[in-house]
Short mmCIF file of C-alpha atoms in Angstrom, two decimals:
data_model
loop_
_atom_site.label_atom_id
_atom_site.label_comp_id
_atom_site.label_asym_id
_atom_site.label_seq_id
_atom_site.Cartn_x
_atom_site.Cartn_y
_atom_site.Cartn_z
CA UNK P 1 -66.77 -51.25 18.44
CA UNK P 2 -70.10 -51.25 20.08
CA UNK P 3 -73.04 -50.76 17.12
CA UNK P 4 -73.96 -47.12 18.00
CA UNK P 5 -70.56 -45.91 17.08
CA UNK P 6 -69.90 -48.02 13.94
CA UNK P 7 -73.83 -46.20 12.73
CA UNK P 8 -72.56 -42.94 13.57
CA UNK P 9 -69.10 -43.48 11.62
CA UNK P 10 -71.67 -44.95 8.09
CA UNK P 11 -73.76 -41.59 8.40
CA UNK P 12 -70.78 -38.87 8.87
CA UNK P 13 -69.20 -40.90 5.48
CA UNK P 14 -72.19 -40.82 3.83
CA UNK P 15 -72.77 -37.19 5.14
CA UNK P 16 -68.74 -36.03 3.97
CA UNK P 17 -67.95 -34.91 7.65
CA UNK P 18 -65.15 -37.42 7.66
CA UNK P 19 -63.06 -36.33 4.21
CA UNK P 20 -63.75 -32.24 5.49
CA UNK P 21 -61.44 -33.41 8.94
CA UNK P 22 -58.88 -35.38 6.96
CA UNK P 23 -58.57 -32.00 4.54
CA UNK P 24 -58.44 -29.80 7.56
CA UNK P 25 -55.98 -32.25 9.33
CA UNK P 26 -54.24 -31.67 5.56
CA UNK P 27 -54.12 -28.18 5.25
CA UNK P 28 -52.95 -27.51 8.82
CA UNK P 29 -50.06 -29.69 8.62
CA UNK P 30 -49.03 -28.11 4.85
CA UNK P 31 -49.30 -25.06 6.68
CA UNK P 32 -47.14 -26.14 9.47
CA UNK P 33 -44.71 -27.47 6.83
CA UNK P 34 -44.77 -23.89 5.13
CA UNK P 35 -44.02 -22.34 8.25
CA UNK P 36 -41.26 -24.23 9.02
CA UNK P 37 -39.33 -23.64 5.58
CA UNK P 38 -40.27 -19.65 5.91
CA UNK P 39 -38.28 -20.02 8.93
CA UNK P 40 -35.76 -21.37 7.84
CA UNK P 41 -35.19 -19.08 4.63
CA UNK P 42 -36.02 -16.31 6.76
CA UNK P 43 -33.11 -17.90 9.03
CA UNK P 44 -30.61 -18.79 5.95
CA UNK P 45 -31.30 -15.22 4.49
CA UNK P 46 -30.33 -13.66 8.09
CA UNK P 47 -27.50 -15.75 8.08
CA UNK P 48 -25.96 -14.23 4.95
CA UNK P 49 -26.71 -10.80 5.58
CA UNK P 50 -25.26 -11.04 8.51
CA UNK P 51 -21.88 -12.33 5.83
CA UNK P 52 -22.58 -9.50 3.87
CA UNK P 53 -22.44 -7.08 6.79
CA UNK P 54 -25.66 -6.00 7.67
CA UNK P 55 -29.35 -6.83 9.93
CA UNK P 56 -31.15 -9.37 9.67
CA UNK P 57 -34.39 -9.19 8.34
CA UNK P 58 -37.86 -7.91 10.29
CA UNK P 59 -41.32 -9.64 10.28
CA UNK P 60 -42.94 -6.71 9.75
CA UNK P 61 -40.57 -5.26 7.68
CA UNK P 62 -40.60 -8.36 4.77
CA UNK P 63 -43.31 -10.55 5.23
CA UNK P 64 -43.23 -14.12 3.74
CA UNK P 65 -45.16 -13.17 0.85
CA UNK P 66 -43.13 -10.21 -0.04
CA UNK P 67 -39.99 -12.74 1.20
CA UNK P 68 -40.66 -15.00 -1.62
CA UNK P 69 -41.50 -12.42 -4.23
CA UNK P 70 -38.28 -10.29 -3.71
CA UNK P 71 -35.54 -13.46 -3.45
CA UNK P 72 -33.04 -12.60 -1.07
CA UNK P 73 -31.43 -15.35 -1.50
CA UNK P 74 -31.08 -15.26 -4.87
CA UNK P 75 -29.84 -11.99 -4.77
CA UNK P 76 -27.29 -12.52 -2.10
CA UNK P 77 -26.07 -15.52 -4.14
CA UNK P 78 -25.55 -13.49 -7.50
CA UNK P 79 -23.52 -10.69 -5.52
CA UNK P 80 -21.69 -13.37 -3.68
CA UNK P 81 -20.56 -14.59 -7.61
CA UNK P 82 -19.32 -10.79 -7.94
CA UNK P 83 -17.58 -10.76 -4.79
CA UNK P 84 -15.81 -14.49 -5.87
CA UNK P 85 -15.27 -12.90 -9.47
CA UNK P 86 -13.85 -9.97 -7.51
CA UNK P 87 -11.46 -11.90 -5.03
CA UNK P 88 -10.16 -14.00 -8.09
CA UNK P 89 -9.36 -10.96 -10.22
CA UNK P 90 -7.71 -9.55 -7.08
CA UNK P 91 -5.58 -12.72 -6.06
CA UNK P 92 -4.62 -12.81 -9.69
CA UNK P 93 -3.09 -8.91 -9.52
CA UNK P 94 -1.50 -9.93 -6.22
CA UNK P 95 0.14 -12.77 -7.43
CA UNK P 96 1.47 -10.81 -10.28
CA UNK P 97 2.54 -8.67 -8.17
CA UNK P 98 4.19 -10.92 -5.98
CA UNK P 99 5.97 -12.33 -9.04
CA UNK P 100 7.21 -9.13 -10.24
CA UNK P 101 8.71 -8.46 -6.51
CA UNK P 102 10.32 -11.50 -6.17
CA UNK P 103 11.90 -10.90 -10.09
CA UNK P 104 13.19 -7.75 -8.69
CA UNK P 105 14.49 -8.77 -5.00
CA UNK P 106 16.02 -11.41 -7.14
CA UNK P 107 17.44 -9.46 -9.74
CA UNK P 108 19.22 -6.58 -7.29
CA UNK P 109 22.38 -5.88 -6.56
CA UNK P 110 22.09 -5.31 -3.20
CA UNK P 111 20.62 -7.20 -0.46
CA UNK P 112 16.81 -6.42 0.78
CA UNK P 113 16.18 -8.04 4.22
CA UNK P 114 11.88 -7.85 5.38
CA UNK P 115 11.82 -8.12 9.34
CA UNK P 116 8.71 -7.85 11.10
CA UNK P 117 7.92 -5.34 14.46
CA UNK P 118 9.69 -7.90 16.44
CA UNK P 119 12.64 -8.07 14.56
CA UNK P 120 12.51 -11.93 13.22
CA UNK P 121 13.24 -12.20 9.54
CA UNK P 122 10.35 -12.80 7.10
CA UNK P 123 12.36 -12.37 4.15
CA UNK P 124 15.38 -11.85 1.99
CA UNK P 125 16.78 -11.48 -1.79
CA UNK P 126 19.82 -13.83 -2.48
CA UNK P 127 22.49 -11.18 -2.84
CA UNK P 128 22.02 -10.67 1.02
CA UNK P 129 22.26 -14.31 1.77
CA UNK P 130 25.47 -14.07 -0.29
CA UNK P 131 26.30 -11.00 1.98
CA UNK P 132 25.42 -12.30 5.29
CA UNK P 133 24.41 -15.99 5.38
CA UNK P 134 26.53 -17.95 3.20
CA UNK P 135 26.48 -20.99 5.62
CA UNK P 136 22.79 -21.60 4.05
CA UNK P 137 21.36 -21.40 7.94
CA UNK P 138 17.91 -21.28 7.89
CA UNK P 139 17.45 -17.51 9.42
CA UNK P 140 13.60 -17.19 8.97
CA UNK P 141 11.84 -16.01 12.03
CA UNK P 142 15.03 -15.29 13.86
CA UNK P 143 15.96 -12.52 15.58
CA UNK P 144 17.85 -10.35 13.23
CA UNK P 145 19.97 -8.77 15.60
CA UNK P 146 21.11 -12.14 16.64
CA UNK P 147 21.74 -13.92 13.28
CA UNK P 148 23.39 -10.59 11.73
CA UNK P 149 24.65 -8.67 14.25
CA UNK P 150 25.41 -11.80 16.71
CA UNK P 151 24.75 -10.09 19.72
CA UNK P 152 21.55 -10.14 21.90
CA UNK P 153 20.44 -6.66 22.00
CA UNK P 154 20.10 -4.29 18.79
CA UNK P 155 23.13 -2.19 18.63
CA UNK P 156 22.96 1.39 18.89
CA UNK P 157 23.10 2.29 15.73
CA UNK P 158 20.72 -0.38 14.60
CA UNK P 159 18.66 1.24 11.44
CA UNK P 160 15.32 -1.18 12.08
CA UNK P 161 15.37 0.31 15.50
CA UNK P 162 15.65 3.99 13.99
CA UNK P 163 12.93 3.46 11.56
CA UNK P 164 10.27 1.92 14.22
CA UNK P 165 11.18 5.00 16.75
CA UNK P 166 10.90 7.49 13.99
CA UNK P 167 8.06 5.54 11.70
CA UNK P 168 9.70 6.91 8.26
CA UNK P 169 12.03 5.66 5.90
CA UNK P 170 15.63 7.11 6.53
CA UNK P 171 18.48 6.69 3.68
CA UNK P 172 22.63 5.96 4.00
CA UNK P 173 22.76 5.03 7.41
CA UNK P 174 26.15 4.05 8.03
CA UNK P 175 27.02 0.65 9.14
CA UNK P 176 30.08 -1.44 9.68
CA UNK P 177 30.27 -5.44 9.78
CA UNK P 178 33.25 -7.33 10.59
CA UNK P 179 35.26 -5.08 8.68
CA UNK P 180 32.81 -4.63 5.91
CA UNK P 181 30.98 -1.05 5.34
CA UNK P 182 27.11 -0.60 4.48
CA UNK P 183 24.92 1.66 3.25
CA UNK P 184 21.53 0.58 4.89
CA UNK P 185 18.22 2.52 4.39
CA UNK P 186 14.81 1.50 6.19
CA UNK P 187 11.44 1.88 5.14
CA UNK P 188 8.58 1.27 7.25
CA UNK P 189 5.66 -1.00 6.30
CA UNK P 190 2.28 0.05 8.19
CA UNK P 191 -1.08 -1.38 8.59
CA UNK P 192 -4.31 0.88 7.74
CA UNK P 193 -4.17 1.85 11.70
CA UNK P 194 -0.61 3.18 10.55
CA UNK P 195 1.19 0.88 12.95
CA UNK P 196 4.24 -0.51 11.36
CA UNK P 197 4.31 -4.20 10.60
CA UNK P 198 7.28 -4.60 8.72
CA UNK P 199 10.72 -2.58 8.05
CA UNK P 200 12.23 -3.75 4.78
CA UNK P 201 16.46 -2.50 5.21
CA UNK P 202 18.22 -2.42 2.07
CA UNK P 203 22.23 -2.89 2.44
CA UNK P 204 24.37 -1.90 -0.11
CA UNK P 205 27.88 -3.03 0.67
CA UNK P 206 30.57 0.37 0.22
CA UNK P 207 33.64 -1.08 1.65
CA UNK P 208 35.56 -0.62 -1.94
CA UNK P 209 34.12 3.02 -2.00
CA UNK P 210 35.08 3.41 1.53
CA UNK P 211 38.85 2.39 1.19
CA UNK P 212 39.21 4.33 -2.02
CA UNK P 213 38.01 7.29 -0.49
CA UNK P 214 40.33 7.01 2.57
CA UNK P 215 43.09 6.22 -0.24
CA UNK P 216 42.18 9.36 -2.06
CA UNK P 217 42.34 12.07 1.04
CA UNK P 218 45.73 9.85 2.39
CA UNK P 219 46.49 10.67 -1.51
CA UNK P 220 45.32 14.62 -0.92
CA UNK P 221 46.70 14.73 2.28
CA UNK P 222 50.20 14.00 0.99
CA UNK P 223 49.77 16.19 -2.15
CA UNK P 224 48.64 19.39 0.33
CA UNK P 225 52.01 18.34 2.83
CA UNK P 226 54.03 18.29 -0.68
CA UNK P 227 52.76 21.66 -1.76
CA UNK P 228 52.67 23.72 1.76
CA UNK P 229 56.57 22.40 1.99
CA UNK P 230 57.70 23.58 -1.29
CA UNK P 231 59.72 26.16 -2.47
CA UNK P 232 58.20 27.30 -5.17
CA UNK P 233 54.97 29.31 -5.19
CA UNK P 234 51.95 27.63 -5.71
CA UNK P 235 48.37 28.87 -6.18
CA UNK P 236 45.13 27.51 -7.64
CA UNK P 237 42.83 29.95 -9.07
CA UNK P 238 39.15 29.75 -10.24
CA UNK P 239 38.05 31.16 -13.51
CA UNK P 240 36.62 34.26 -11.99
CA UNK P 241 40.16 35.32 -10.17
CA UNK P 242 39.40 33.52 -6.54
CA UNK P 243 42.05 31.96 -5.16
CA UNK P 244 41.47 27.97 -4.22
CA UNK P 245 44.91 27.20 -2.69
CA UNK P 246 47.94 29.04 -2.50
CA UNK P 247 50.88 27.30 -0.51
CA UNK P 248 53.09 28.70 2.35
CA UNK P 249 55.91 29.81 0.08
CA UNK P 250 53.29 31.86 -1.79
CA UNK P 251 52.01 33.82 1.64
CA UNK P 252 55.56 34.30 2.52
CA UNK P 253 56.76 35.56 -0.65
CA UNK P 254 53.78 37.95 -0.90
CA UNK P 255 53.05 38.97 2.77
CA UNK P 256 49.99 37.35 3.28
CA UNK P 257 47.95 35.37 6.10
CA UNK P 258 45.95 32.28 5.80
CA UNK P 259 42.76 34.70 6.82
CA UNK P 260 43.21 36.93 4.13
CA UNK P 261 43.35 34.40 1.19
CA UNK P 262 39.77 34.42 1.02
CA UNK P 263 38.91 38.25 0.45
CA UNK P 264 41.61 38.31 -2.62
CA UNK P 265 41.12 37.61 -6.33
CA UNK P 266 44.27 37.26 -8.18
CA UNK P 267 43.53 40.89 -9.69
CA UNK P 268 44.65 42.05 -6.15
CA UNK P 269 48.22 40.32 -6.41
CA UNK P 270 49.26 41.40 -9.78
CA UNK P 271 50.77 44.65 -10.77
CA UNK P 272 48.80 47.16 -12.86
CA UNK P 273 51.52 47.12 -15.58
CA UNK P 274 51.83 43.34 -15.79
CA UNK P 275 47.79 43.42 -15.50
CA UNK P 276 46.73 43.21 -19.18
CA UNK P 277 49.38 40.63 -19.95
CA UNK P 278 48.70 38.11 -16.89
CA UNK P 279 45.59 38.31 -17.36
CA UNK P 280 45.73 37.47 -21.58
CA UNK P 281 48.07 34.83 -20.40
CA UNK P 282 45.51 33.29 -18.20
CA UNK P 283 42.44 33.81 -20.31
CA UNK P 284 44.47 31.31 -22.94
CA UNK P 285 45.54 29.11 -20.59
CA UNK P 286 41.30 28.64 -19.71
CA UNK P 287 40.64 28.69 -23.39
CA UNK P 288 43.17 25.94 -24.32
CA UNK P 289 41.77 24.36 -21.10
CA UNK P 290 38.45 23.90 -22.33
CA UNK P 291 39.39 23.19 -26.04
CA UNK P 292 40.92 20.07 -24.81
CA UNK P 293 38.04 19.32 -22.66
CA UNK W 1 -13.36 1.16 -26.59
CA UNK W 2 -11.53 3.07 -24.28
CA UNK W 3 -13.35 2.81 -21.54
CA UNK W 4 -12.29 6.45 -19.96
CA UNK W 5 -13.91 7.86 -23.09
CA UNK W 6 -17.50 6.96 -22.31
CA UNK W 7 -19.92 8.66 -19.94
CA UNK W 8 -21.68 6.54 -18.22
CA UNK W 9 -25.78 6.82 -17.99
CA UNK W 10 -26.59 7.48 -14.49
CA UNK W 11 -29.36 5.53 -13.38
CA UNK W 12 -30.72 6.09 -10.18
CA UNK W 13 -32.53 4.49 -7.37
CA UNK W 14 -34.78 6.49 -4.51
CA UNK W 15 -35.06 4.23 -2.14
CA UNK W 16 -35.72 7.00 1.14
CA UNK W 17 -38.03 5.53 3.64
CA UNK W 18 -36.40 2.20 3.58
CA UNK W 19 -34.23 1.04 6.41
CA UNK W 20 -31.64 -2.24 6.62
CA UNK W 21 -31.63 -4.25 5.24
CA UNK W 22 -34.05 -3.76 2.32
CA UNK W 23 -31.99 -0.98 1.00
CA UNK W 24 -28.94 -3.10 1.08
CA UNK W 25 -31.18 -5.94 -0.50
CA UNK W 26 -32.52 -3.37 -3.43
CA UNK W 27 -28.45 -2.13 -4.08
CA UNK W 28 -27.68 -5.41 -4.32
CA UNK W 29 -30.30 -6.59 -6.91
CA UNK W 30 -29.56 -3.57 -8.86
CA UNK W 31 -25.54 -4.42 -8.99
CA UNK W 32 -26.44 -8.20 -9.74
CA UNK W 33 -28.79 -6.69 -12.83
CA UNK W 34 -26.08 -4.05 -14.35
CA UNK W 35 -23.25 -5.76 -13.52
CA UNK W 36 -22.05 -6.35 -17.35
CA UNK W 37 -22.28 -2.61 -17.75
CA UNK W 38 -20.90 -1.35 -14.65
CA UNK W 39 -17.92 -2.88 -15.29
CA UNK W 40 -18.06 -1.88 -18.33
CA UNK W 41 -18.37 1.62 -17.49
CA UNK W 42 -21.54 2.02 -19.10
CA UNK W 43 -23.61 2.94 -16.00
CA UNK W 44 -23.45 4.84 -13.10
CA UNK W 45 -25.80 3.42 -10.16
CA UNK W 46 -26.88 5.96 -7.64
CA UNK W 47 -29.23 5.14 -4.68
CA UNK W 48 -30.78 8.09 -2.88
CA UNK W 49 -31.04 6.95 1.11
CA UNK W 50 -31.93 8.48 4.07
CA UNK W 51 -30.88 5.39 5.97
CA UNK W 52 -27.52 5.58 7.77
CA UNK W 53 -26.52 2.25 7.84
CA UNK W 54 -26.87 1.39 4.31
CA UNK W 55 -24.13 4.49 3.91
CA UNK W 56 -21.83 1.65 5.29
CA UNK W 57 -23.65 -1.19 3.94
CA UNK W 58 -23.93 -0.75 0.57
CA UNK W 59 -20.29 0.70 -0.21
CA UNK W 60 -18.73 -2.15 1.75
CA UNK W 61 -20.86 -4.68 -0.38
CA UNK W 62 -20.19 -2.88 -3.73
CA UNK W 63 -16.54 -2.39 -2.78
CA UNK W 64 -16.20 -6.46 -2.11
CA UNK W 65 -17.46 -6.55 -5.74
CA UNK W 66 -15.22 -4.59 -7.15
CA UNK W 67 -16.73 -1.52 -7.47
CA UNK W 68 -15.55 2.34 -6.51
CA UNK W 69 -18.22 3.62 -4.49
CA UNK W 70 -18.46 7.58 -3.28
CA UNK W 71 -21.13 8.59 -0.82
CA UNK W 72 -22.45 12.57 -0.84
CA UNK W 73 -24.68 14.12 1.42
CA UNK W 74 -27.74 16.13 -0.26
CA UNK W 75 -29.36 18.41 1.51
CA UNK W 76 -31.84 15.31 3.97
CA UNK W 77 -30.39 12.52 1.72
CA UNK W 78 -27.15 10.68 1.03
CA UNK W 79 -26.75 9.80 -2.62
CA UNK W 80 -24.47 6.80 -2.77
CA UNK W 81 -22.95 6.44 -6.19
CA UNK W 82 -21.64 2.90 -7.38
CA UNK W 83 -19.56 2.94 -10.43
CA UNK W 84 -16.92 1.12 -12.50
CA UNK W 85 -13.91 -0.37 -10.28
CA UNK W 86 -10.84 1.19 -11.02
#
């Protein structure tokens, strides 16, 4: 350093010049440093707005000072504790809720299958494995018209394909499986744009109701052939006189057509002298009826 | 307490002039600070606004917390009231 210089650096030491540029050099890098974390809060706090749904912030909206002052971050963080609090109270209901449906799928007596819009299982209650799926295949996510109907296409009486073409529930749809009868009803399961993501189809098996029914009408029908082929006169009669049944030897003996059974009463068929006493006689035959229950 | 059996004190917040997202900012400071009686029942929070988008940015914050929000146009305002979840 030549001896000119190291003069002039002893006076601007003596004089204080040198400590004023070191403080400037100071405050202008603090400043720098200030900028930079304003930046990025201003940058974090954008950031979760932008989670909670809304704009970011504007300079000349909320500047630094005010930035600071009001705490957006701080505030964002306490509602982000509500929305946790909220989210753990809801998860708790759900799962409540979840246990209380599977209780119930478990407990019923008939079998609940959950397919989604493209027909592949999702889920089902045990009774319907026992119905359909007693192998123990695993049938999640297949087709259902393959795994229970074993055929490739839905049939045409296929109740999932009912409910997604008419997008309501329907009840007691008919349906017959390898010799086995079912009661199936569908109910739709839609999304808030009401499109249907899920059918749930209940199937309650009726093959015992179905074959005593049949047994019952075979049973009516040869009760009714019995009757029209007797010999003796038969009628039924309601308490108010109208006639139910009366058999052929009845219309023969009296002179009477099917078509005209309906427009008499049995006041019609009796003679006014015998009127008072049939009709005594058949007042205690209801009374005695309806003593014995 | 029964909690249906209390009216809640309505406390309410003008915050007209302001736009988004300062008035979702302010809502939000005022749900952090009454939470315990908001969900409680105790309180009713209603901001005045005449800021559209905090009629969709407030509710869908107070609804996240847990909150049953209603939002009612007054005559150049919207009063968006924030109450007890049910």
């Amino acid at each position: 350093m030549k001896l000119g210089d190291r003069l002039r650096g002893v006076v601007d030491n003596l004089s204080g010049a040198g400590e004023t540029q070191r403080l400037v050099a100071e405050n202008e890098l603090l400043r720098e440093r200030e900028r930079q974390l304003h930046d990025y809060m201003r940058s974090k706090v954008n950031q979760l707005l932008r989670v909670m749904g809304t704009l970011p912030l504007r300079a000349e909206e909320l500047d630094d000072k005010a930035m600071r002052e009001l705490d957006p971050i701080g505030i964002i963080a306490d509602s982000f504790t509500q929305v946790l609090d909220h989210l753990n109270t809801t998860n708790e209901k759900m799962k409540l809720a979840n246990d209380e449906i599977q209780t119930i799928l478990t407990a019923a007596n008939v079998g609940i299958l959950v397919v989604d819009a493209a027909m592949k299982i999702q889920a089902f209650n045990p009774k319907l494995r026992e119905m359909f799926f007693r192998t123990g295949t695993d049938v999640l996510g297949s087709t259902c018209n393959q795994v229970l109907c074993s055929q490739d296409v839905p049939p045409e009486d296929c109740t999932f394909a009912k409910v997604m073409a008419s997008k309501i529930g329907l009840q007691r749809q008919e349906w017959a499986l390898q010799g086995r009868h079912y009661d199936v009803a569908g109910a739709p399961i839609k999304n808030r744009f009401g499109e249907i993501t899920h059918v749930v189809l209940v199937y309650n098996e009726v093959t015992e109701r179905k074959q005593m029914m049949e047994s019952l009408r075979e049973s009516e029908e040869m009760f009714r052939i019995l009757l029209e082929n007797s010999r003796d006169m038969v009628q039924g009669v309601t308490p108010d006189g109208t006639f139910l049944y009366v058999n052929r030897a009845w219309r023969q003996a009296l002179g009477y057509g099917e078509d005209d059974i309906d427009r008499l009463t049995i006041h019609d068929i009796i003679h006014p002298d015998c009127r008072e006493h049939c009709l005594g006689f058949f007042q205690n035959l209801m009374a005695t009826a309806e003593r014995e229950g | 307490m029964d909690s249906e059996l209390i009216t809640p004190q309505v406390m309410e917040f003008d915050i007209r002039g302001q736009i988004c997202p300062a008035t979702l900012l302010i809502a939000l400071k005022e749900l952090n600070r009454s939470k315990e009686q908001l969900h409680k029942g105790e309180v009713q929070l209603v901001f005045k606004t005449d800021n559209r988008d905090a009629t969709i940015t407030i509710p869908d914050a107070a609804e996240n917390m847990g909150y049953a929000v209603s939002v009612q146009r007054v005559d150049d305002y919207y009063a968006i009231v924030v109450e007890q979840g049910h």
